[in-house]
Coordinates of C-alpha atoms in Angstrom, one line a residue:
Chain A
X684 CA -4.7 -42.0 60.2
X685 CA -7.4 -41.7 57.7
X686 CA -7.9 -43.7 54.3
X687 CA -6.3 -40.0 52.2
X688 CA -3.6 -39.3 54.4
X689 CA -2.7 -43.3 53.6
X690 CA -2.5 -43.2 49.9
X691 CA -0.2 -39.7 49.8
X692 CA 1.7 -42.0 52.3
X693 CA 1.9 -44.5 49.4
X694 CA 2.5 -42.8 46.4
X695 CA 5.5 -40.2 46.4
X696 CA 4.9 -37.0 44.8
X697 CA 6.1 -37.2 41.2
X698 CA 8.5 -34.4 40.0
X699 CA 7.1 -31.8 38.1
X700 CA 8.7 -32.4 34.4
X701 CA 7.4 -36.2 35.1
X702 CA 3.5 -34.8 35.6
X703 CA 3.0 -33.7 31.5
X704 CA 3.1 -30.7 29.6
X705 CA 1.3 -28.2 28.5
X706 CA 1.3 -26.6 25.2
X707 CA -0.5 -24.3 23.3
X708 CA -1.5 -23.2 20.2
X709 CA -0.3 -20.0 18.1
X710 CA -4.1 -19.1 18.1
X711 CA -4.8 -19.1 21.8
X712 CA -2.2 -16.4 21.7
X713 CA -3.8 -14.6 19.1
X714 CA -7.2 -14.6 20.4
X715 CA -6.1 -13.7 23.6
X716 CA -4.2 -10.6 22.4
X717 CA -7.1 -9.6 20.5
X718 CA -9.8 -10.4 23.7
X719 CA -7.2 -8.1 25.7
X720 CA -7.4 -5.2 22.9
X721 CA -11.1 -5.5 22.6
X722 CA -11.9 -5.5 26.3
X723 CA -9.6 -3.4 28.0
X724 CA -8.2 -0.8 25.7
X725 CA -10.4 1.8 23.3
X726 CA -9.5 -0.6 20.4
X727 CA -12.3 -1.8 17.6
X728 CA -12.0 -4.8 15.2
X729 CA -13.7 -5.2 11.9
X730 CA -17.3 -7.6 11.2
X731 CA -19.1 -9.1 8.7
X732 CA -18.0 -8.7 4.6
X733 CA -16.5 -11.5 2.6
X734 CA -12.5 -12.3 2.4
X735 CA -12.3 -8.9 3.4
X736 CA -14.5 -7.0 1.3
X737 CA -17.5 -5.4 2.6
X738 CA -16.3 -5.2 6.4
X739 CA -17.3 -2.7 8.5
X740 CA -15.9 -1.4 11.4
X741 CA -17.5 -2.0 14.7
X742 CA -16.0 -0.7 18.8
X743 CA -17.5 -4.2 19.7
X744 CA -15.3 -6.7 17.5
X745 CA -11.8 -8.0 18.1
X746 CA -9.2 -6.4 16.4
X747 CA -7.4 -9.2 13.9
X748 CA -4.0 -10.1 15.8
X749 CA -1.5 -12.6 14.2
X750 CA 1.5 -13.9 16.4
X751 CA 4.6 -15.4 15.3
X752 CA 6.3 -17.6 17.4
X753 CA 10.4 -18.4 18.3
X754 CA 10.9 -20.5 20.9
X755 CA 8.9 -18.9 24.1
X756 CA 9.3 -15.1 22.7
X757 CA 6.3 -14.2 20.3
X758 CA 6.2 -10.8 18.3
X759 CA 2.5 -10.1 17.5
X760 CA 0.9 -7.8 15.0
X761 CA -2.3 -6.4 15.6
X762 CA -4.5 -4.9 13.2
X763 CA -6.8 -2.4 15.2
X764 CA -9.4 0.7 14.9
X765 CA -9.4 3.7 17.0
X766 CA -11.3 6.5 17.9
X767 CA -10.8 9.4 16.1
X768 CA -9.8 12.1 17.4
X769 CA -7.3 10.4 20.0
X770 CA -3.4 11.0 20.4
X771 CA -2.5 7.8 18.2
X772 CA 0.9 7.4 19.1
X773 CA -0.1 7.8 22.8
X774 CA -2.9 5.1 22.7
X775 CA -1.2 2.9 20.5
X776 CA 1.9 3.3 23.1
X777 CA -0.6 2.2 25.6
X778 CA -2.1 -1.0 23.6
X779 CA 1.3 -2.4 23.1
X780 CA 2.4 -2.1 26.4
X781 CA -1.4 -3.7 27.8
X782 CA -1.4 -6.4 25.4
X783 CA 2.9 -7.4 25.6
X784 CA 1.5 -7.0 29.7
X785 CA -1.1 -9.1 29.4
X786 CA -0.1 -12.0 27.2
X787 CA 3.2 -12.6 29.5
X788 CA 1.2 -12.1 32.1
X789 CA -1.8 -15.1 31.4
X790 CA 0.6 -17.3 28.7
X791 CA 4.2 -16.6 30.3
X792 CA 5.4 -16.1 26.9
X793 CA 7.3 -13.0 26.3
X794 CA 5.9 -10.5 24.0
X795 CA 8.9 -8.9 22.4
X796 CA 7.3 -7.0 19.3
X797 CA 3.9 -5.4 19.0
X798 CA 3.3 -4.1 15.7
X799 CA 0.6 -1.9 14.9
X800 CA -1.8 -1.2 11.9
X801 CA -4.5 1.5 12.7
X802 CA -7.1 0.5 9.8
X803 CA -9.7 2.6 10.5
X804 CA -10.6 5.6 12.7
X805 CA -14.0 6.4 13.4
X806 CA -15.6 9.3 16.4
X807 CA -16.9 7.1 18.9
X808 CA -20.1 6.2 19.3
X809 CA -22.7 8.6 21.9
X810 CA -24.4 5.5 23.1
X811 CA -23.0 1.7 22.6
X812 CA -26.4 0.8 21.4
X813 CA -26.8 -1.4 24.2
X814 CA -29.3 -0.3 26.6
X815 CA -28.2 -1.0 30.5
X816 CA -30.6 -2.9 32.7
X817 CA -30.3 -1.3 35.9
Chain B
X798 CA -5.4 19.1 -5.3
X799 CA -3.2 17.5 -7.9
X800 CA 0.2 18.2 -9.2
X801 CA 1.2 19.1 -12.7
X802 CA 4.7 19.5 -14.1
X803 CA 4.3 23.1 -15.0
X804 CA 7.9 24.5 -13.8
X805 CA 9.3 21.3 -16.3
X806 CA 7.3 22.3 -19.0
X807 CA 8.4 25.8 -18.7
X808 CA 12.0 24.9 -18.7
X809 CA 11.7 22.7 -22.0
X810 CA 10.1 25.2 -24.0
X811 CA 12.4 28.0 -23.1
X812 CA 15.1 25.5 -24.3
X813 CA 13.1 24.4 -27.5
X814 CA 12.1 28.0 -28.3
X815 CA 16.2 29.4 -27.7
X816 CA 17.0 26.4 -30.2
X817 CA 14.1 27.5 -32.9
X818 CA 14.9 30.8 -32.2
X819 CA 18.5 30.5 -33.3
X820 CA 17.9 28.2 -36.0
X821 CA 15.5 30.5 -37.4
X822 CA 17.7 33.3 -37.3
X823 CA 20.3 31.3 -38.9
X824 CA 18.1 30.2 -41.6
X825 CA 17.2 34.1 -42.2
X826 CA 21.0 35.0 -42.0
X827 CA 22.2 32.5 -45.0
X828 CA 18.9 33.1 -47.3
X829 CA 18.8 37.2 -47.0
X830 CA 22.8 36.5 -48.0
X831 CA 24.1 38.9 -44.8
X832 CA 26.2 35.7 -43.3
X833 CA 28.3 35.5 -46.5
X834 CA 28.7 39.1 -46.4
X835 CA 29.8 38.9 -42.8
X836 CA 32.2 36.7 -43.8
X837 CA 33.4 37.7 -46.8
X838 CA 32.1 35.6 -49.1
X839 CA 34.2 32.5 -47.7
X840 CA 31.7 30.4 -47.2
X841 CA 32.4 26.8 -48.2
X842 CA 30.5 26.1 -51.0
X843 CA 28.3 28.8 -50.9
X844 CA 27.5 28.9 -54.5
X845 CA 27.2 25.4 -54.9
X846 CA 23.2 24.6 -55.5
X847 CA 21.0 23.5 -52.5
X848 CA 19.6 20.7 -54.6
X849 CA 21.5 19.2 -56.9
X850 CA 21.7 15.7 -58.4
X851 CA 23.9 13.8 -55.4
X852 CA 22.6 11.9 -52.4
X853 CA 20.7 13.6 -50.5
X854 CA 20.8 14.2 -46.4
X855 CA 19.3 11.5 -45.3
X856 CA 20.9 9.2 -47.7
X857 CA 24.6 10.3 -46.7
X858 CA 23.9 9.2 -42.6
X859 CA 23.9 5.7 -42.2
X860 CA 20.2 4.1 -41.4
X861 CA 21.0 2.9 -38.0
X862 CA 21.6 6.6 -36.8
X863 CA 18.6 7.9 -38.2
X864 CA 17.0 5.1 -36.9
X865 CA 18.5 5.6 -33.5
X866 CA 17.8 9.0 -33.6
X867 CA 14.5 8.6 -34.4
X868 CA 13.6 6.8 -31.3
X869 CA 15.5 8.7 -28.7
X870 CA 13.3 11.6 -30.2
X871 CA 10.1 9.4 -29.9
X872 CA 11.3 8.0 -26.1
X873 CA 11.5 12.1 -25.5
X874 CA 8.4 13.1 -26.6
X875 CA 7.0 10.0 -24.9
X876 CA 8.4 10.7 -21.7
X877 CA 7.4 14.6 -21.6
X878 CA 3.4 13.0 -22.6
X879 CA 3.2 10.9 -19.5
X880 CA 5.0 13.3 -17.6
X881 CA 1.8 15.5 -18.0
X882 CA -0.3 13.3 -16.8
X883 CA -1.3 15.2 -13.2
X884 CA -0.4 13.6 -10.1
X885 CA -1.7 13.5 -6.4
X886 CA 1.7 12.5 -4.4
X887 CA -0.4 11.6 -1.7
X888 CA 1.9 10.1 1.4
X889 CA 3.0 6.5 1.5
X890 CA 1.9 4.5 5.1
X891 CA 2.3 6.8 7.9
X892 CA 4.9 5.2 10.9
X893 CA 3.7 7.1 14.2
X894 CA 6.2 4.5 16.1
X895 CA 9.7 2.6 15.2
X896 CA 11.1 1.4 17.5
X897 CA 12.6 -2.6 16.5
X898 CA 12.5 -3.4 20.1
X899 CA 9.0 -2.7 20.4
X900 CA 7.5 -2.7 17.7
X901 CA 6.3 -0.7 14.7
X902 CA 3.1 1.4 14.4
X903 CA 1.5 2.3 11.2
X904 CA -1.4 4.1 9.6
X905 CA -2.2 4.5 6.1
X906 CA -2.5 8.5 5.2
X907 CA -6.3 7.4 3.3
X908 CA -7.3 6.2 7.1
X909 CA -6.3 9.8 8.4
X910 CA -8.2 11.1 5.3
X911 CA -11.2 9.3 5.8
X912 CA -11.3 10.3 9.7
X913 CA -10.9 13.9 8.6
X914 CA -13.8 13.3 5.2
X915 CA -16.1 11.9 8.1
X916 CA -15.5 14.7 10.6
X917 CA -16.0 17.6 7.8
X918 CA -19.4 15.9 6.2
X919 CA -20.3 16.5 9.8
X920 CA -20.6 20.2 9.9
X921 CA -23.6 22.0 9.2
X922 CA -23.9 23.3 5.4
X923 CA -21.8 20.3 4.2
X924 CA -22.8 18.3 1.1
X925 CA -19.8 16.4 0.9
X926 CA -16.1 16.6 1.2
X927 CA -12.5 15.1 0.1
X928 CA -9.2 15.0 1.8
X929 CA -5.8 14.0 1.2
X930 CA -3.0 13.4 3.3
X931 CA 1.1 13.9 2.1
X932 CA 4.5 14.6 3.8
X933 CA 5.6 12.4 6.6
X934 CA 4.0 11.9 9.8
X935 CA 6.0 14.1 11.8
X936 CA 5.0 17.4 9.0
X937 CA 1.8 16.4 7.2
X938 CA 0.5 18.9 4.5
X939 CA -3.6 18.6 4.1
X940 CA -5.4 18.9 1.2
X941 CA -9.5 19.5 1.7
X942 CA -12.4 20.2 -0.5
X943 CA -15.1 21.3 0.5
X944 CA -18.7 20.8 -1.0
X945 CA -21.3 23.3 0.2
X946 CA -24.8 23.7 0.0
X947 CA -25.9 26.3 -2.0
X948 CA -27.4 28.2 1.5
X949 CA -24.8 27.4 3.6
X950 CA -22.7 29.9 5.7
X951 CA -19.5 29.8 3.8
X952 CA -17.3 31.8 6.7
X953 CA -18.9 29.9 9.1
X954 CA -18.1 26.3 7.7
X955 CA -14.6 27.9 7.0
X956 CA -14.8 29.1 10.7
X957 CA -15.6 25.0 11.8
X958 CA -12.7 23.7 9.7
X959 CA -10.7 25.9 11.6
X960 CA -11.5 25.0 15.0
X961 CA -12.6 21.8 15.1
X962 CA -11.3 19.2 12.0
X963 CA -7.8 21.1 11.4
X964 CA -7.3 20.4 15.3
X965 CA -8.7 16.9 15.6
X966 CA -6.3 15.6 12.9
X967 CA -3.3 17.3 14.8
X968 CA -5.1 15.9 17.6
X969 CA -4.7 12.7 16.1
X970 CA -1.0 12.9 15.0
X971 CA 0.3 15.0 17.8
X972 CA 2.0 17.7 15.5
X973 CA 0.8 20.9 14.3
X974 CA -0.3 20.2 10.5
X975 CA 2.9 21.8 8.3
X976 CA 0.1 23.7 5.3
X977 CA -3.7 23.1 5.2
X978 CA -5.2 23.7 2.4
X979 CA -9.0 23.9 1.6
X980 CA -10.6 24.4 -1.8
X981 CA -14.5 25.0 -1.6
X982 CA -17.3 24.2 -4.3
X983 CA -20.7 24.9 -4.2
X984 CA -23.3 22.4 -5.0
X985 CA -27.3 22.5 -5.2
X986 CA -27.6 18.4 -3.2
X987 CA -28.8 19.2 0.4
X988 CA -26.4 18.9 3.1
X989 CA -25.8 15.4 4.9
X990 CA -26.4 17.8 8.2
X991 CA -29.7 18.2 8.2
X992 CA -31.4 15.2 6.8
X993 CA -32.9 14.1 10.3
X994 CA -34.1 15.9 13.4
X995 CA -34.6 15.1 16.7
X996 CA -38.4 14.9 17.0
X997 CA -39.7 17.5 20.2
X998 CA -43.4 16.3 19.4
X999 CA -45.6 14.9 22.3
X1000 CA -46.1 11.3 22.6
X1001 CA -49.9 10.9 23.5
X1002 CA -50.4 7.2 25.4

């Protein structure tokens, strides 16, 4: 028997309420709903200006995403810019259901509401302006 | 582009002109004497002075109607003035999506306009255009104006509109557009088309 298999021996596994909690902040949810818009949908957020004026809008931002919160159900609205011209009912069918998705899926707090502001529609860009290194 | 209240205005002058028309021909009736003849001369007090010593109109009504009077004439007047004043009725926000279990989806009509000001200043012969968006999401009615160059293709441009923005916004809102309408001006500016070219020259190292 070696030293490890001793002390689990010793010490009884505790039950899981016992171990601590976790909790987590109305912003976590917010930035992670607005990572998931960014990254894996065509959505665009808004940079630079000041309180609002003077923004521009920009593929490469996170869209602005505010969550309210009851209990473990949160309904989030997201304030997102698309490119134009796209079906926007269809794409902004298929942002609610990836970020309502995604959220349960990394938080485990149900999304129940998705609301959806389309600020700004711009053609999108030929080239990201990024150059890839191959 | 903008809205005025022509059919309203029609309608109250056909209503102020049948009232000045009949008090006029009233007025002409009783001074050429043919309404006392019409009726005989039975007239009350037809051949009592117009003027004479006693209190006049104004001083027989009590103040407070001819006050009260007074201002509902004023608030009329006041109301057809502002009436006047042209309007653009553009479309409040535009919901694409209700649904309370879900969730809402909106878009301001300006943010449709700008796409469609944005794709139009694209086209070749374009100086600068103007759009705006009214009716509902499911019908919208487009307003455009055009500003052209001076040398620019006119049926061509036109031809563009057709087949490239007027699509993309229906594109955009999945429905055919309900009216489209396009006003063109011509300007001397240069178009925003045409301000840079993609250089061919030779790069010597």
């Amino acid at each position: 028997m070696t030293t490890m298999q001793v002390e689990t021996a010793r010490r009884p596994r505790r039950a899981v309420e016992d171990r601590g909690s976790t909790s987590m902040s109305r912003k976590v949810l917010e930035k992670i709903a607005s990572q998931v818009a960014r990254d894996e949908t065509d959505a665009g957020g808004t940079t630079g200006g000041f309180l609002g004026i003077g923004s521009r809008a920009d593929f490469s931002a996170r869209p602005e995403a505010s969550v309210e919160l009851a209990g473990n159900i949160a309904s989030l609205r997201v304030t997102v810019g698309l490119p134009y011209p796209v079906p926007l009912r269809q794409a902004t069918h298929e942002l609610r259901e990836r970020i309502a998705g995604r959220v349960t899926e990394l938080t485990g707090v149900q999304v129940r509401q998705v609301d959806i502001t389309v600020a700004w529609l711009r053609p999108r860009p030929a080239s990201s302006g990024r150059r890839n290194l191959l | 582009m903008r809205h005025h209240a022509g059919a309203m205005n029609r309608t109250w002058l056909i209503i102020l002109g049948i009232v000045l028309l009949a008090a006029g021909a009233a007025s002409i009736l009783f001074s050429s004497g043919l309404m006392a003849q019409m009726t005989g001369g039975n007239l009350a007090g037809a051949d009592d002075p117009v003027l004479s010593d006693g209190p006049g109109v104004l001083e027989t009504l009590p103040a407070s109607a001819v006050l009260i009077g007074g201002i509902i004439l004023g608030l009329l007047g006041l109301w057809w003035i502002l009436a006047e004043v042209p309007r653009r009725r553009a479309a409040s926000s535009y919901r694409l999506h209700e649904d309370p279990a879900r969730g809402i989806t909106r878009c301001d009509p300006a943010v449709l306009a700008a796409a469609v000001e944005d794709d139009a200043s694209s086209l070749p012969g374009v100086v600068s255009s103007w759009a705006l968006l009214r009716g509902t999401a499911e019908s919208p009615d487009l307003a455009l104006r055009l500003t052209l160059n001076e040398r620019a293709d006119v049926q061509e441009a036109l031809r563009r509109v057709r087949s490239d923005v007027l699509p993309n916004l229906s594109r955009a809102l999945e429905v055919p557009l309900h009216t489209a309408g396009i006003a063109l001006e011509v300007s001397g500016r240069p178009a925003q088309l045409g301000s840079t070219v993609e250089s061919t020259g030779t790069v010597v190292y």
